Short mmCIF file of C-alpha atoms in Angstrom, two decimals:
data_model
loop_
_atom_site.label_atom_id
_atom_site.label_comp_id
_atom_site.label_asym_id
_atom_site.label_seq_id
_atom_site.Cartn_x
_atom_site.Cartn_y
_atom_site.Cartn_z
CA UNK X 151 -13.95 12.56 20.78
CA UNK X 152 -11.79 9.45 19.72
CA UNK X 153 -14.62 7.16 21.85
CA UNK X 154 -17.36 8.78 19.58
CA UNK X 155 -15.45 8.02 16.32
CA UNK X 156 -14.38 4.46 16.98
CA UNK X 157 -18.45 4.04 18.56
CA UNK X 158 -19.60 5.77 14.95
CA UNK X 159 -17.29 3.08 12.99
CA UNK X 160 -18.19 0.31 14.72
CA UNK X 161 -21.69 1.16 14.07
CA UNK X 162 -21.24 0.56 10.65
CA UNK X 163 -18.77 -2.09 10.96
CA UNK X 164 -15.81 -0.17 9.72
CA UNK X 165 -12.17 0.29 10.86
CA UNK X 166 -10.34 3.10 9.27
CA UNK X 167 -6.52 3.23 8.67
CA UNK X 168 -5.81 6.94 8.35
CA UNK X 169 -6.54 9.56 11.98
CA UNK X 170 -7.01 12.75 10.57
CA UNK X 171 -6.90 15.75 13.22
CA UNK X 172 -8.21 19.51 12.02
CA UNK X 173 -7.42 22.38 14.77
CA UNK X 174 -8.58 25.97 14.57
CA UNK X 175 -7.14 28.89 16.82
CA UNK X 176 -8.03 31.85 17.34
CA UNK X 177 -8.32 34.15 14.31
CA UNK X 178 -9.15 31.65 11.95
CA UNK X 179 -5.62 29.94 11.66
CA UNK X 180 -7.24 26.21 10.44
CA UNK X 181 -4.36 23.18 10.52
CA UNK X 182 -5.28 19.77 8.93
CA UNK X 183 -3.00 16.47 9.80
CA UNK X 184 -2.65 12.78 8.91
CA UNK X 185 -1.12 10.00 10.04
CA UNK X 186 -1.80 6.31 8.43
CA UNK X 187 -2.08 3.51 11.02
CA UNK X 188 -0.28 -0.15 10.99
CA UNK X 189 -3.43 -1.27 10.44
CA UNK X 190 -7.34 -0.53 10.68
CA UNK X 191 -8.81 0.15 13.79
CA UNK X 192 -11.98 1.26 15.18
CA UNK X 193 -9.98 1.45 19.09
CA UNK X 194 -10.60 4.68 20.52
CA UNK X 195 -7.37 4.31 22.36
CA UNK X 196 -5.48 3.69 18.85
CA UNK X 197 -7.33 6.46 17.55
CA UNK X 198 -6.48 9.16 20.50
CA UNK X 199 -2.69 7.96 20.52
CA UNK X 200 -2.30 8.91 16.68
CA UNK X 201 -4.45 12.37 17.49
CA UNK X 202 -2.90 13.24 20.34
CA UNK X 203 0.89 12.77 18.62
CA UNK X 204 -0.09 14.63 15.70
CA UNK X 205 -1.09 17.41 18.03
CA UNK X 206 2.03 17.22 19.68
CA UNK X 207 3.97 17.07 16.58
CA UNK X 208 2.52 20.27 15.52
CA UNK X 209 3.97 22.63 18.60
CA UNK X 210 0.71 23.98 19.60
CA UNK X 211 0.92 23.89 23.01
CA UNK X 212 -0.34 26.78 24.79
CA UNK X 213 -2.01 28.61 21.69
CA UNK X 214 -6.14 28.87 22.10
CA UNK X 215 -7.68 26.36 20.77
CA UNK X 216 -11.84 27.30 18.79
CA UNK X 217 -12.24 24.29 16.91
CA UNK X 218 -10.66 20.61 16.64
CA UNK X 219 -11.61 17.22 15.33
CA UNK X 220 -11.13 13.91 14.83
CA UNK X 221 -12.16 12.09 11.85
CA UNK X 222 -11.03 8.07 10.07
CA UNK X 223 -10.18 7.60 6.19
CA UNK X 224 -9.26 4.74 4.23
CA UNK X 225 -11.76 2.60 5.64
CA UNK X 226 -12.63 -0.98 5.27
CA UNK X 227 -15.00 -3.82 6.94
CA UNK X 228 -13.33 -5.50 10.12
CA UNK X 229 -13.23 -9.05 10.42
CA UNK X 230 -13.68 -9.93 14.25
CA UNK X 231 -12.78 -13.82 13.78
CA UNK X 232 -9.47 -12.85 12.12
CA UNK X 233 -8.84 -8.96 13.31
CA UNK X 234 -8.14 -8.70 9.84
CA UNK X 235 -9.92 -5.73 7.50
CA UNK X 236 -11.63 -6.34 4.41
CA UNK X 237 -10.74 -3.07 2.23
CA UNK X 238 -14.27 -1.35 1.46
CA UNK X 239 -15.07 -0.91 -1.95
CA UNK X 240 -13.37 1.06 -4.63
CA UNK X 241 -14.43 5.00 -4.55
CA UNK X 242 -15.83 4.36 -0.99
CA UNK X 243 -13.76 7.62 0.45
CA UNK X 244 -16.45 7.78 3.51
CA UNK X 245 -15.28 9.54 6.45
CA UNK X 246 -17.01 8.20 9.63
CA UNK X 247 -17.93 10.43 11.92
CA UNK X 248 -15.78 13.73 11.63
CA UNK X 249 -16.74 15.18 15.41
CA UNK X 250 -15.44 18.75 15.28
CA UNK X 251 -15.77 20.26 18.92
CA UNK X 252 -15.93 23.90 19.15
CA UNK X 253 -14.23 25.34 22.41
#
């Protein structure tokens, strides 16, 4: 999931700075969390390290999982010469490439 989000930004030559993961059990229960990289990134590793810890921050271990995703925020153009991100445009609050997997 965190390889087709970081393909999808670099697609449009975006990194994003914010990993947003949304989880859905059984019965509905529907948990959204954020965490806001060091810096942009569109490196699915960087991208499943910040998921994966915000799963693991939320003690849901062993509950059944229907539904989670991955999704970037607070995105901006990066700059492969300088690995530095150009900030995107004001009231640019894209989201690339929410995948939401259904299990």
């Amino acid at each position: 999931m965190a390889s087709e989000v970081a393909a999808a930004a670099r697609q449009e030559g975006l990194a994003g700075r914010t990993v947003t993961l949304k989880i859905r059990f059984c019965g509905f229960e529907t948990h959204t969390r954020q965490r806001r990289l060091p810096r942009h990134s569109d490196d699915a590793r960087t991208l499943f390290a910040a998921a994966w810890s915000l799963y693991e921050a939320g003690r849901w271990q062993g509950k059944p999982v229907r539904l989670i995703g991955l999704g970037i925020a607070d995105l901006g153009a990066l700059s492969r010469s300088s690995h530095e991100c150009l900030k995107a445009p004001p009231g640019d609050l894209r989201v690339i490439a929410f995948h939401l997997f259904r299990l």
